[in-house]
JSON list of C-alpha atoms in Angstrom, two decimals:
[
{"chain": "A", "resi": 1, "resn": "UNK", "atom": "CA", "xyz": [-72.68, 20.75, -48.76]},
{"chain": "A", "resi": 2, "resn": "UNK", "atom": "CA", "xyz": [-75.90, 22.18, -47.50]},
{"chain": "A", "resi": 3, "resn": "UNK", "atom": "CA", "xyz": [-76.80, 23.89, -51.10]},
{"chain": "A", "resi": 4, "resn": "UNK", "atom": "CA", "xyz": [-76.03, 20.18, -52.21]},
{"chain": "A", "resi": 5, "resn": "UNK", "atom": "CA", "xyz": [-78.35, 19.00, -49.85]},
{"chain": "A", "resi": 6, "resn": "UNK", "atom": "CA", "xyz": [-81.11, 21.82, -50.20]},
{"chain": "A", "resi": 7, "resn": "UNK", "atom": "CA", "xyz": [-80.75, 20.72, -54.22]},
{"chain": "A", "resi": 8, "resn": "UNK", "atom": "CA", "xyz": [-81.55, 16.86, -53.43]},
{"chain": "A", "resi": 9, "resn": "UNK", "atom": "CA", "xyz": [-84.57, 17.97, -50.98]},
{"chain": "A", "resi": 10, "resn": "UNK", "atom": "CA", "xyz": [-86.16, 19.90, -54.47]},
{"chain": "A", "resi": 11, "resn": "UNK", "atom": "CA", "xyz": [-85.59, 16.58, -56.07]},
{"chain": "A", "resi": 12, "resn": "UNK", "atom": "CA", "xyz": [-82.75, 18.24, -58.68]},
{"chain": "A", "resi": 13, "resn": "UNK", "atom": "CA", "xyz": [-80.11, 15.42, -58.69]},
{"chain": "A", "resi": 14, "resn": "UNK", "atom": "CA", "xyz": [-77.75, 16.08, -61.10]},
{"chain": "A", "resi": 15, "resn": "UNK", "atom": "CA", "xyz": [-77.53, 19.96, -59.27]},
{"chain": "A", "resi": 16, "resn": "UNK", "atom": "CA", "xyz": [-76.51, 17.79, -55.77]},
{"chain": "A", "resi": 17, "resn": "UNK", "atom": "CA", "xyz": [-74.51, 15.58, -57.28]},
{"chain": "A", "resi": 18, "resn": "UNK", "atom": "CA", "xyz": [-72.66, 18.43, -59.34]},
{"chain": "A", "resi": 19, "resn": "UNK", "atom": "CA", "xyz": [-72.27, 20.61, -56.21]},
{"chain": "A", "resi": 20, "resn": "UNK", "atom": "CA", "xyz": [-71.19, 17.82, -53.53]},
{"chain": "A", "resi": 21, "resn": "UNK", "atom": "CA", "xyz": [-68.80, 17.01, -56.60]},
{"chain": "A", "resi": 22, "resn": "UNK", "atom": "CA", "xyz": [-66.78, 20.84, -56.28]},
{"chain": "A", "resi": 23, "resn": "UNK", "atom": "CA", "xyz": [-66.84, 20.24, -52.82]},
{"chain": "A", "resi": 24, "resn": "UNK", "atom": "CA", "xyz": [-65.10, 17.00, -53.14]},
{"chain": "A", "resi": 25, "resn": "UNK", "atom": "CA", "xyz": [-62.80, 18.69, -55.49]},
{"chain": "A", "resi": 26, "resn": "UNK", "atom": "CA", "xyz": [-62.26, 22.04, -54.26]},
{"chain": "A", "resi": 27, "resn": "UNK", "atom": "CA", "xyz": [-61.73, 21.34, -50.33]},
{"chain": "A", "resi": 28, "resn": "UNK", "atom": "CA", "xyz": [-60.05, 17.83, -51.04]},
{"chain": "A", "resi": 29, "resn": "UNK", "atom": "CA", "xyz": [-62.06, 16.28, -48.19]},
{"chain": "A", "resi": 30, "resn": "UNK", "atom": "CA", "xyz": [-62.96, 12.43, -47.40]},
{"chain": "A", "resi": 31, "resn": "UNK", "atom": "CA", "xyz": [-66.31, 12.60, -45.60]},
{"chain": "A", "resi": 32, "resn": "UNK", "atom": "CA", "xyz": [-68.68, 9.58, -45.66]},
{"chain": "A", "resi": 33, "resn": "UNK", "atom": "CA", "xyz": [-71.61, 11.66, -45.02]},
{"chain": "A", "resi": 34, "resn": "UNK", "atom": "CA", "xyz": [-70.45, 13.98, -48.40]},
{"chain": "A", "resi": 35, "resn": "UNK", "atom": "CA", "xyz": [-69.75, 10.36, -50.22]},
{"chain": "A", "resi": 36, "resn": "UNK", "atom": "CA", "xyz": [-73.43, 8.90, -49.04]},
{"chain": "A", "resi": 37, "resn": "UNK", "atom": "CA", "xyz": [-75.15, 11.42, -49.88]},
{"chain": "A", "resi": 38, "resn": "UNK", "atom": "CA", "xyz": [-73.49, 11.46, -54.13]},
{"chain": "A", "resi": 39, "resn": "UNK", "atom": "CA", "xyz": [-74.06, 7.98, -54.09]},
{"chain": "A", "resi": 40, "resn": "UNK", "atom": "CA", "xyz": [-77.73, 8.62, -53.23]},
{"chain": "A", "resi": 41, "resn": "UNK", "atom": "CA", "xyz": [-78.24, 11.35, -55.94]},
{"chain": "A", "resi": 42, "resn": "UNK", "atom": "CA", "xyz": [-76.68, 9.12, -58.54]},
{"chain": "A", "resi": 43, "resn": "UNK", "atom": "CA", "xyz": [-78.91, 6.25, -57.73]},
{"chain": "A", "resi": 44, "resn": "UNK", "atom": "CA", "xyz": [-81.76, 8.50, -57.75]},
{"chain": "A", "resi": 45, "resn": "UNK", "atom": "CA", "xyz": [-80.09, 9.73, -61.53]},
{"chain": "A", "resi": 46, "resn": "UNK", "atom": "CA", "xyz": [-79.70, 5.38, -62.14]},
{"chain": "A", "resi": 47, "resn": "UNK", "atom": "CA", "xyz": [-76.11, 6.02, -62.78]},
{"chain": "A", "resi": 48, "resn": "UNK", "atom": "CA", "xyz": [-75.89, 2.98, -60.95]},
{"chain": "A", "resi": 49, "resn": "UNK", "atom": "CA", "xyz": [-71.95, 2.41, -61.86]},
{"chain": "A", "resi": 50, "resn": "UNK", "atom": "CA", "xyz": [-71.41, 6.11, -59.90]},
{"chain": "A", "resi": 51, "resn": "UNK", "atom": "CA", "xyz": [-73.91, 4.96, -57.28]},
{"chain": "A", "resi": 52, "resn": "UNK", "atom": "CA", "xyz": [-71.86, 2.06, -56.40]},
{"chain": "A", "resi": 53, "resn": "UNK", "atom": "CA", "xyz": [-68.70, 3.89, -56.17]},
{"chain": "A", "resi": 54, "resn": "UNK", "atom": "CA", "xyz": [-69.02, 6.20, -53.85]},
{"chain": "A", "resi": 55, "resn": "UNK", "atom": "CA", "xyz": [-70.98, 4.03, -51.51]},
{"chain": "A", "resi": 56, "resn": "UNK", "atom": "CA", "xyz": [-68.27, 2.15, -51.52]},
{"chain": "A", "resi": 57, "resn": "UNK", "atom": "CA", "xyz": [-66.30, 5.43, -50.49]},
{"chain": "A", "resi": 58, "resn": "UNK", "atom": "CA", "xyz": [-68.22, 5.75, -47.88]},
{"chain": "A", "resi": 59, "resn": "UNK", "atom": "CA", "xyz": [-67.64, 2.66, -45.99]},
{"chain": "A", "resi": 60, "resn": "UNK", "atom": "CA", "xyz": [-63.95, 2.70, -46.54]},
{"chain": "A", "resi": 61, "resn": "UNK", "atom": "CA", "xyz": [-64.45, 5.50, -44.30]},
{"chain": "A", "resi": 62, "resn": "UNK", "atom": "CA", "xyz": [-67.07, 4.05, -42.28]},
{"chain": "A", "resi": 63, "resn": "UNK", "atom": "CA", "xyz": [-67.54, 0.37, -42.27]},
{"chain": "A", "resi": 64, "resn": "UNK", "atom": "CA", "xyz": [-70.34, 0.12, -39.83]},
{"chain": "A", "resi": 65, "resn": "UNK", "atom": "CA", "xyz": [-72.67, 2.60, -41.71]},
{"chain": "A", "resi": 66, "resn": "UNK", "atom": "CA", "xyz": [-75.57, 0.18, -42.15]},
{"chain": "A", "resi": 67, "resn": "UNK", "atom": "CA", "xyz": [-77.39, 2.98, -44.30]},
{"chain": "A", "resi": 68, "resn": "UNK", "atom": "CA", "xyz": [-74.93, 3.08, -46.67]},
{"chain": "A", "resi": 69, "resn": "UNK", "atom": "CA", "xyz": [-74.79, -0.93, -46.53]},
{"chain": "A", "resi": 70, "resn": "UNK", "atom": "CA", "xyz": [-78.28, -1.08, -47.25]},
{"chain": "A", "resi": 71, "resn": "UNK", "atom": "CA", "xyz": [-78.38, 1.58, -50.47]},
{"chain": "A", "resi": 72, "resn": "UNK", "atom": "CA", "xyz": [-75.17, -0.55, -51.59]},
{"chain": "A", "resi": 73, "resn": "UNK", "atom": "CA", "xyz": [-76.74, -3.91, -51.49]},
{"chain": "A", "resi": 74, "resn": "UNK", "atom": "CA", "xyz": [-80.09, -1.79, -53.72]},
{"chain": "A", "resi": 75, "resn": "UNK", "atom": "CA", "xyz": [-77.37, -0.59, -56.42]},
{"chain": "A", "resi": 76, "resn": "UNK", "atom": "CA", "xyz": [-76.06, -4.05, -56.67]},
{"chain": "A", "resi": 77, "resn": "UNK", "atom": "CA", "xyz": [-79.17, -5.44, -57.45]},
{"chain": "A", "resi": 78, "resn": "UNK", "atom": "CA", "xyz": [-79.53, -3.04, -60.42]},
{"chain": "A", "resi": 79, "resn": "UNK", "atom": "CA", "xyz": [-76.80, -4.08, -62.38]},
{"chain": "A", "resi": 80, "resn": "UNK", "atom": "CA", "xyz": [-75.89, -6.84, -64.98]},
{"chain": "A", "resi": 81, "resn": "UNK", "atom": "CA", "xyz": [-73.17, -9.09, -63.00]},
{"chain": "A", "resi": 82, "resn": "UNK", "atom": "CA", "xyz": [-74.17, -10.25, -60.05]},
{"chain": "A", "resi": 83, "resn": "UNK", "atom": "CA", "xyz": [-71.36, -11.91, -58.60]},
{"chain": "A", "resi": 84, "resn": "UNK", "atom": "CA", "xyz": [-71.55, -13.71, -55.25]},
{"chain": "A", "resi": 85, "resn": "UNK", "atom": "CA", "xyz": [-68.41, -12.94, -52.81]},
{"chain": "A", "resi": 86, "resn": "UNK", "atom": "CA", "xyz": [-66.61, -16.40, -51.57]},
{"chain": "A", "resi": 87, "resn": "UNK", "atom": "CA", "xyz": [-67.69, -16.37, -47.75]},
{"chain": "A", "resi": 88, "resn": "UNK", "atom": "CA", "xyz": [-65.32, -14.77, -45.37]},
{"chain": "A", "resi": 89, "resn": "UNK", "atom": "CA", "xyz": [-63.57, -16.85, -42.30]},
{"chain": "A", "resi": 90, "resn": "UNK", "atom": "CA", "xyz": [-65.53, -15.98, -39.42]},
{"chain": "A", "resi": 91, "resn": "UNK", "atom": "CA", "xyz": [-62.27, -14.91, -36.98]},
{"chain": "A", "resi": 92, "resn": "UNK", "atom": "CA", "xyz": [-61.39, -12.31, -40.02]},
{"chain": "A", "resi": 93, "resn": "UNK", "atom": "CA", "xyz": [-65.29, -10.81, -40.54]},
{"chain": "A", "resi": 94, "resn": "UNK", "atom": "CA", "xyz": [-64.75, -10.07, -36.77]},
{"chain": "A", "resi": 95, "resn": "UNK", "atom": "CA", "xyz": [-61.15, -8.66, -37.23]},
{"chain": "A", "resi": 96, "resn": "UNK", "atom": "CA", "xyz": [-62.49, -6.76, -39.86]},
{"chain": "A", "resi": 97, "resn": "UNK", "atom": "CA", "xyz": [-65.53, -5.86, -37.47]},
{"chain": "A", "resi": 98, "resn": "UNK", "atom": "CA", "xyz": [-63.25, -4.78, -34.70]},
{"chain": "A", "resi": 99, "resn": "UNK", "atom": "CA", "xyz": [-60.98, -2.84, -36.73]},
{"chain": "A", "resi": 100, "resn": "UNK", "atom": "CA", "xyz": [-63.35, -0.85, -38.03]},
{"chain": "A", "resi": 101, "resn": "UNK", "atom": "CA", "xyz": [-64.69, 0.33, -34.61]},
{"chain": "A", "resi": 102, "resn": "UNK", "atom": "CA", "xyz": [-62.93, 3.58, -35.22]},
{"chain": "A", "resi": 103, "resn": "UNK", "atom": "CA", "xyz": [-60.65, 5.03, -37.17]},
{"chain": "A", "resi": 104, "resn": "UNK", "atom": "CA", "xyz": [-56.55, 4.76, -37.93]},
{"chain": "A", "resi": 105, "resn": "UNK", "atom": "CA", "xyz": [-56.07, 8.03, -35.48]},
{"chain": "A", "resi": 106, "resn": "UNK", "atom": "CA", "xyz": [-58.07, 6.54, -32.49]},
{"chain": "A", "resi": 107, "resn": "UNK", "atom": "CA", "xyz": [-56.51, 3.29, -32.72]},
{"chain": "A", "resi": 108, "resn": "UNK", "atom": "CA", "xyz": [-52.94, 5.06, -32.73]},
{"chain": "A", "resi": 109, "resn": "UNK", "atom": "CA", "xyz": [-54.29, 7.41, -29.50]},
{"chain": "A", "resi": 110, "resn": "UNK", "atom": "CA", "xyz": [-55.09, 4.41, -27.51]},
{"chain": "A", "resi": 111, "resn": "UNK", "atom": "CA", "xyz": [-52.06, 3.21, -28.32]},
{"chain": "A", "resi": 112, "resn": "UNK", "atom": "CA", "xyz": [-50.00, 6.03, -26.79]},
{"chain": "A", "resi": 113, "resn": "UNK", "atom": "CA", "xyz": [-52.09, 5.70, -23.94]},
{"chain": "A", "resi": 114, "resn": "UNK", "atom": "CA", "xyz": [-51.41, 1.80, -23.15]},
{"chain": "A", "resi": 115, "resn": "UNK", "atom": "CA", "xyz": [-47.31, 2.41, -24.29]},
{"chain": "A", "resi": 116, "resn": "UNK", "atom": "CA", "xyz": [-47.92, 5.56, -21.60]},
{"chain": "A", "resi": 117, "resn": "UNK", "atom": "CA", "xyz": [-49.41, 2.99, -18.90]},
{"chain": "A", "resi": 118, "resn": "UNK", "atom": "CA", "xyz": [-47.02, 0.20, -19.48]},
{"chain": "A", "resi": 119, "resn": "UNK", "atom": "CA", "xyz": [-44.64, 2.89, -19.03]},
{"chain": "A", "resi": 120, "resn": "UNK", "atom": "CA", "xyz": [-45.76, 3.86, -15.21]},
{"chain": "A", "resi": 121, "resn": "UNK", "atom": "CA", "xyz": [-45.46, -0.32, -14.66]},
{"chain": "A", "resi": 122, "resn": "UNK", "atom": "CA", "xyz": [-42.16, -0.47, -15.36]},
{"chain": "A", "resi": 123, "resn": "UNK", "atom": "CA", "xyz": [-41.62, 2.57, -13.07]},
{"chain": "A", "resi": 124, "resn": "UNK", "atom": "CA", "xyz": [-43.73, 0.46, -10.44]},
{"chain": "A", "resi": 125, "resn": "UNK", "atom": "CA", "xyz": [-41.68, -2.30, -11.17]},
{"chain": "A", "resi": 126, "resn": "UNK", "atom": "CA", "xyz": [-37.67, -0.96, -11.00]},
{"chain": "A", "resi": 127, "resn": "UNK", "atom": "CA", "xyz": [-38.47, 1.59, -7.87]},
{"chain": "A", "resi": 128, "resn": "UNK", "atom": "CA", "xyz": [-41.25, -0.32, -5.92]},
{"chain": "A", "resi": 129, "resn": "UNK", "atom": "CA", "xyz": [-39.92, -0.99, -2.48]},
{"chain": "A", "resi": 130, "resn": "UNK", "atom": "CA", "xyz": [-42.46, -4.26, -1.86]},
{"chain": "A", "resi": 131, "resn": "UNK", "atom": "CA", "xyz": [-42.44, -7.52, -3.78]},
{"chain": "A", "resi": 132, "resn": "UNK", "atom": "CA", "xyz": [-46.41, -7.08, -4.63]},
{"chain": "A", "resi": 133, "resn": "UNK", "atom": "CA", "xyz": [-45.84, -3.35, -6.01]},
{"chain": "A", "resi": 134, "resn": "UNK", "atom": "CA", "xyz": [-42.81, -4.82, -7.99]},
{"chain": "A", "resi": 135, "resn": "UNK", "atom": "CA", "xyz": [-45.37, -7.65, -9.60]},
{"chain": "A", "resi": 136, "resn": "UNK", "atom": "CA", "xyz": [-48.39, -5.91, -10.37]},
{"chain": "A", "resi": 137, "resn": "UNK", "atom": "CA", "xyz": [-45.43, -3.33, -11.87]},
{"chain": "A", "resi": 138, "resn": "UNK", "atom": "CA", "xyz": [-44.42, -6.29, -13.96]},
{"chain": "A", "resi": 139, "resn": "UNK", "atom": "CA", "xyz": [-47.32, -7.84, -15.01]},
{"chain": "A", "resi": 140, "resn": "UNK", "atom": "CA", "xyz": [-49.17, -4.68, -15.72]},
{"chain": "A", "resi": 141, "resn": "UNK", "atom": "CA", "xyz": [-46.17, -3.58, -17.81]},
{"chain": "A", "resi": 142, "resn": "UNK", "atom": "CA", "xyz": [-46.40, -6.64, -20.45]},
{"chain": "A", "resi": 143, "resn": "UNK", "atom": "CA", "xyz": [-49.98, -6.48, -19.98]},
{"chain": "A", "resi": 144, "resn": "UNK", "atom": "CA", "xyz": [-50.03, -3.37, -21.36]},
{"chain": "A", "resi": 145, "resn": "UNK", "atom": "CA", "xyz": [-47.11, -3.36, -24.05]},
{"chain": "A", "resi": 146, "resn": "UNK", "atom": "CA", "xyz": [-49.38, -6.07, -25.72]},
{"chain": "A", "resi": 147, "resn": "UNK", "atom": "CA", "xyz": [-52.34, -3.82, -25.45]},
{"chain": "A", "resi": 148, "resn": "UNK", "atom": "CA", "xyz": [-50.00, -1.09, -26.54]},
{"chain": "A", "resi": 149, "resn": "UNK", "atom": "CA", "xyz": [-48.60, -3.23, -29.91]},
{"chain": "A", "resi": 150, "resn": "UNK", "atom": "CA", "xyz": [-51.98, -4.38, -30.77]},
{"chain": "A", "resi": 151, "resn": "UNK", "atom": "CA", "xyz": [-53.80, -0.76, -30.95]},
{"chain": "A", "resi": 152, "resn": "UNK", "atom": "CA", "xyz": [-51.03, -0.04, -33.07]},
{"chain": "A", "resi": 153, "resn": "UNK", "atom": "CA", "xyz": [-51.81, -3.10, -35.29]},
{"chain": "A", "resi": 154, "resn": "UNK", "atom": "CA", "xyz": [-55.17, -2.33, -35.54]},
{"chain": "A", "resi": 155, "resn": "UNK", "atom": "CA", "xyz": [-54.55, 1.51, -36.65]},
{"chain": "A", "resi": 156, "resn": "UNK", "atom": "CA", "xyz": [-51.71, 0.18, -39.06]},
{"chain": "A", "resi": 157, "resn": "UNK", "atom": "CA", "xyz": [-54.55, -2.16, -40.73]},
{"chain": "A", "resi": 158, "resn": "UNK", "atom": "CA", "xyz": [-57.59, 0.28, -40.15]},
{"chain": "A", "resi": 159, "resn": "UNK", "atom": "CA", "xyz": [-55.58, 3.08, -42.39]},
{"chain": "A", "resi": 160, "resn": "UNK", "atom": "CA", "xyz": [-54.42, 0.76, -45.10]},
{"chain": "A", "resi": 161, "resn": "UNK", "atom": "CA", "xyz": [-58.09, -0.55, -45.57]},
{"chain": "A", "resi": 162, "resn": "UNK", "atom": "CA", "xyz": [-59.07, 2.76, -45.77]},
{"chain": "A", "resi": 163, "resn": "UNK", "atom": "CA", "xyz": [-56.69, 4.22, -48.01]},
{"chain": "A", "resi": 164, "resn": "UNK", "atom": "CA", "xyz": [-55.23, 1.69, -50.35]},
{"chain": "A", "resi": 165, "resn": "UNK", "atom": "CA", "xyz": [-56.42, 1.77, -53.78]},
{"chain": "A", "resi": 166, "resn": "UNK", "atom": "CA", "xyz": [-56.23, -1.97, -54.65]},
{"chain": "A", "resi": 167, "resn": "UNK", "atom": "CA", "xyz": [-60.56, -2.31, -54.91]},
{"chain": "A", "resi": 168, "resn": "UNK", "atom": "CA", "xyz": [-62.22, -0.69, -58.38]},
{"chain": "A", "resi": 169, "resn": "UNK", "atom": "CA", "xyz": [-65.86, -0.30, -59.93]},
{"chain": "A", "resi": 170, "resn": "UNK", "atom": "CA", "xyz": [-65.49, -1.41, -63.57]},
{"chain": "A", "resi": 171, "resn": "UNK", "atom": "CA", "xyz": [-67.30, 1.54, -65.41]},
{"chain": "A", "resi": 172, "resn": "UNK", "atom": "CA", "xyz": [-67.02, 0.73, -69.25]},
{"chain": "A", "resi": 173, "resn": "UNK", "atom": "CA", "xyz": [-70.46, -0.87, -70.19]},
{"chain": "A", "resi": 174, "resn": "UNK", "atom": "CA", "xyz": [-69.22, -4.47, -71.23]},
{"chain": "A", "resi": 175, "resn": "UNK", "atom": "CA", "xyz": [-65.04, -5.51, -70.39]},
{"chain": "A", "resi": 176, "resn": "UNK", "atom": "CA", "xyz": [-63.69, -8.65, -71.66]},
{"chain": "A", "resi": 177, "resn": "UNK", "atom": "CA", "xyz": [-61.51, -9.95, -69.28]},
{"chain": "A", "resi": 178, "resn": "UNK", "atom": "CA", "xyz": [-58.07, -10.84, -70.80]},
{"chain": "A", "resi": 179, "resn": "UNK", "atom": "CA", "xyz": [-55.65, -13.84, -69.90]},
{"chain": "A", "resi": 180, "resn": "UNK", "atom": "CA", "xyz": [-52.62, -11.40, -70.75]},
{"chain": "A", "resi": 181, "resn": "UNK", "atom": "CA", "xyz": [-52.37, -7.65, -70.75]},
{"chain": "A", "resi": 182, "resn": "UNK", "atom": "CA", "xyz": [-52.11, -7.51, -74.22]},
{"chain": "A", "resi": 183, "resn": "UNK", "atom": "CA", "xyz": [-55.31, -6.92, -77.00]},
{"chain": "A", "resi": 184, "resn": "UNK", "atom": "CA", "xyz": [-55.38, -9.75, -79.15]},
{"chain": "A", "resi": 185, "resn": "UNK", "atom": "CA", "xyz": [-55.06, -12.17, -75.68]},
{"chain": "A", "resi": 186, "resn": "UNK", "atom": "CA", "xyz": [-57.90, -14.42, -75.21]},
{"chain": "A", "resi": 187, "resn": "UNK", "atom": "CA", "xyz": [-60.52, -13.15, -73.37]},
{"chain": "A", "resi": 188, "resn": "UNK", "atom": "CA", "xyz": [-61.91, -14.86, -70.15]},
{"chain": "A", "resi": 189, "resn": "UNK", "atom": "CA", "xyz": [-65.38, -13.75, -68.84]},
{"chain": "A", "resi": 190, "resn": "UNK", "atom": "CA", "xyz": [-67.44, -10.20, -69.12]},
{"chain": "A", "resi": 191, "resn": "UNK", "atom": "CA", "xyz": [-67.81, -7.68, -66.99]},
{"chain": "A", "resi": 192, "resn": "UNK", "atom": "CA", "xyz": [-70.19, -4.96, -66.96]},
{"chain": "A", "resi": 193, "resn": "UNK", "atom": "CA", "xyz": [-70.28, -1.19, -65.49]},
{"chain": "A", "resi": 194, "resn": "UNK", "atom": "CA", "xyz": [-70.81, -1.48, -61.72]},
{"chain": "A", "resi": 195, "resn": "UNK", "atom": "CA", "xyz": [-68.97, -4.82, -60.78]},
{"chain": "A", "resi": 196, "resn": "UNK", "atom": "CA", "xyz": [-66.31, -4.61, -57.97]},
{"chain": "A", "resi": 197, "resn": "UNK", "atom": "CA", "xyz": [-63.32, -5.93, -58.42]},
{"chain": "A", "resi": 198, "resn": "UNK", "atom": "CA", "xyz": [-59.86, -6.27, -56.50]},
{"chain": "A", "resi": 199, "resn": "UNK", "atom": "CA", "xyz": [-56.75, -4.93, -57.96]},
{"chain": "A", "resi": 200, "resn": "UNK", "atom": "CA", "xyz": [-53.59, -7.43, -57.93]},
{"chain": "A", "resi": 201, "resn": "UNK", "atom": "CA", "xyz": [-50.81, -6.39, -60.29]},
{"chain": "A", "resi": 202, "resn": "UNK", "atom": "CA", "xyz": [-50.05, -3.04, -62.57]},
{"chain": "A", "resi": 203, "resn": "UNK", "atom": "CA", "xyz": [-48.50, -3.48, -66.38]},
{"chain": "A", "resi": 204, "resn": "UNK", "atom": "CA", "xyz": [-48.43, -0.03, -68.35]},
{"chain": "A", "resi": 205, "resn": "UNK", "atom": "CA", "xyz": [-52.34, 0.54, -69.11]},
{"chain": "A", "resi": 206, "resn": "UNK", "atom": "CA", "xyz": [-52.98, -2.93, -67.98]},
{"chain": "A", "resi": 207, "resn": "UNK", "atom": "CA", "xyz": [-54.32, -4.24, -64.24]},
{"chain": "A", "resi": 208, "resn": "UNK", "atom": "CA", "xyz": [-54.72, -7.70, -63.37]},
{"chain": "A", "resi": 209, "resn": "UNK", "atom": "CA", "xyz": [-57.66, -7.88, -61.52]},
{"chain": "A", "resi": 210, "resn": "UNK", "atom": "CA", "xyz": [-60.02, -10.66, -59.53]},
{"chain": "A", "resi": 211, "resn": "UNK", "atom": "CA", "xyz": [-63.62, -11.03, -59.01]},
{"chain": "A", "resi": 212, "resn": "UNK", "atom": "CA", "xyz": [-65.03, -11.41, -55.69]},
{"chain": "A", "resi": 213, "resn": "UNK", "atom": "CA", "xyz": [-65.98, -14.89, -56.68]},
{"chain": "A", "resi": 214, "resn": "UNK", "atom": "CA", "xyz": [-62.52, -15.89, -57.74]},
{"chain": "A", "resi": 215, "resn": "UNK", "atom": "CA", "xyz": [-61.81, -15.19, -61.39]},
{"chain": "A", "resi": 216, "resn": "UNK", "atom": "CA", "xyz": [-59.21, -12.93, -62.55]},
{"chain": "A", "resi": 217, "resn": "UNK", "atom": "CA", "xyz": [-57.57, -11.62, -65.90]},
{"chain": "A", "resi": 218, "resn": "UNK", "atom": "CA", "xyz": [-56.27, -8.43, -66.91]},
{"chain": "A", "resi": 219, "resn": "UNK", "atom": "CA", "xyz": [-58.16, -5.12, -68.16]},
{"chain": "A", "resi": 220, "resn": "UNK", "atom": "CA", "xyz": [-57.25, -1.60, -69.07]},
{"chain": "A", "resi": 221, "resn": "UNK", "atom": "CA", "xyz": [-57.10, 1.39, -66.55]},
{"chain": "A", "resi": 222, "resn": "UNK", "atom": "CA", "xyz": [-59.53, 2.97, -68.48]},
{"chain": "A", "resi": 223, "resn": "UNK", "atom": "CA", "xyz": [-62.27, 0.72, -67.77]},
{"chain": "A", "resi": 224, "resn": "UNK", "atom": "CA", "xyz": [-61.95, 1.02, -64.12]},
{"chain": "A", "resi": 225, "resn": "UNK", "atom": "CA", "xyz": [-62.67, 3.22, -61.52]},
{"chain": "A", "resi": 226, "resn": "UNK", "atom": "CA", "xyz": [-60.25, 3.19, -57.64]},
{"chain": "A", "resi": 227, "resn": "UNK", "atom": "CA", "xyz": [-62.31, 3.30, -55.19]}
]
């Protein structure tokens, strides 16, 4: 990682981006720094497809990065398709918001901890000898089971956003979208290398796929990248 970075200092890209590449490979880690970092030597090579990709990477891993945000938003100026995402419900850009506060194994530690609380109320609830101690027992006890349940939500939805491979970069220069996953369908819209798109359904060497402004069709495996 630091010869990586010591290479992208001396302004030799395609050196970084080879090295943080092995490490990637050899040590089989997930680091957002490690995927920021790539991204920024392939935009720097215009390899925007690449670029896009693992930016992307990195804010599965860390969704408040607003460096990473910023470089993403550049690279998606750069290429051909430039699709405009149907607006998100406000109360699920803040779920997404909160849930990306911090990561699957946090959420699932606070959880423990509010199960472990709820616990001690129901303690203070069976063996308290006054009224009072028996209803703060109570109320603390379902107070905390909900707190409890909904850590455990949010770590449940935090690690399959950050680990389910249903999102892809198209990386084959120009894709015609078919209306079946077979060759001689009829084909739909373009796509070009660097658009995003959200996998829905698997057949063979086929994926259906949708935009993030609402069309979908099916293309090959080959054309496509998992984030």
């Amino acid at each position: 990682f630091t010869q990586g970075n010591q290479a992208f200092l001396k302004g030799d890209y395609k050196l970084a981006a080879t090295t943080y590449e092995e490490v990637l490979k050899s040590l089989q880690v997930k680091s957002p720094e490690l995927y920021y970092n790539l991204g920024n030597c392939y935009f720097k090579l215009t390899d925007f497809p690449n670029a896009i990709l693992n930016y992307e990477r990195a804010l599965k891993l860390n969704p408040h990065d607003e460096d990473v945000r910023f470089n993403l938003r550049l690279a998606n100026q750069r290429i051909e398709d430039k699709i405009e995402p149907v607006p998100e419900l406000f109360y699920y850009r803040w779920f997404k918001w909160l849930r990306g506060i911090m990561t699957s194994g946090a959420w699932a530690v606070w959880a423990l901890v509010f199960i472990g609380l709820a616990t001690l109320g129901i303690y203070l609830f069976v063996l308290g000898e006054r009224v009072l101690h028996k209803a703060i027992g109570f109320y603390a006890a379902i107070l905390l089971s909900g707190m409890g349940l909904l850590c455990f939500f949010m770590g449940w939805s935090r690690y399959n956003a950050t680990y389910a491979q249903n999102e892809a970069i198209v990386f084959s220069g120009s894709v015609s979208v078919k209306s079946a996953p077979v060759e001689n369908s009829t084909g739909l819209f373009l796509l070009h290398s660097g658009s995003k798109v959200k996998i829905y359904d698997t057949l063979d060497a086929w994926v259906k796929v949708r935009t993030f402004d609402g069309n979908e069709g099916w293309i090959l495996k080959s054309d496509i990248e998992i984030i």
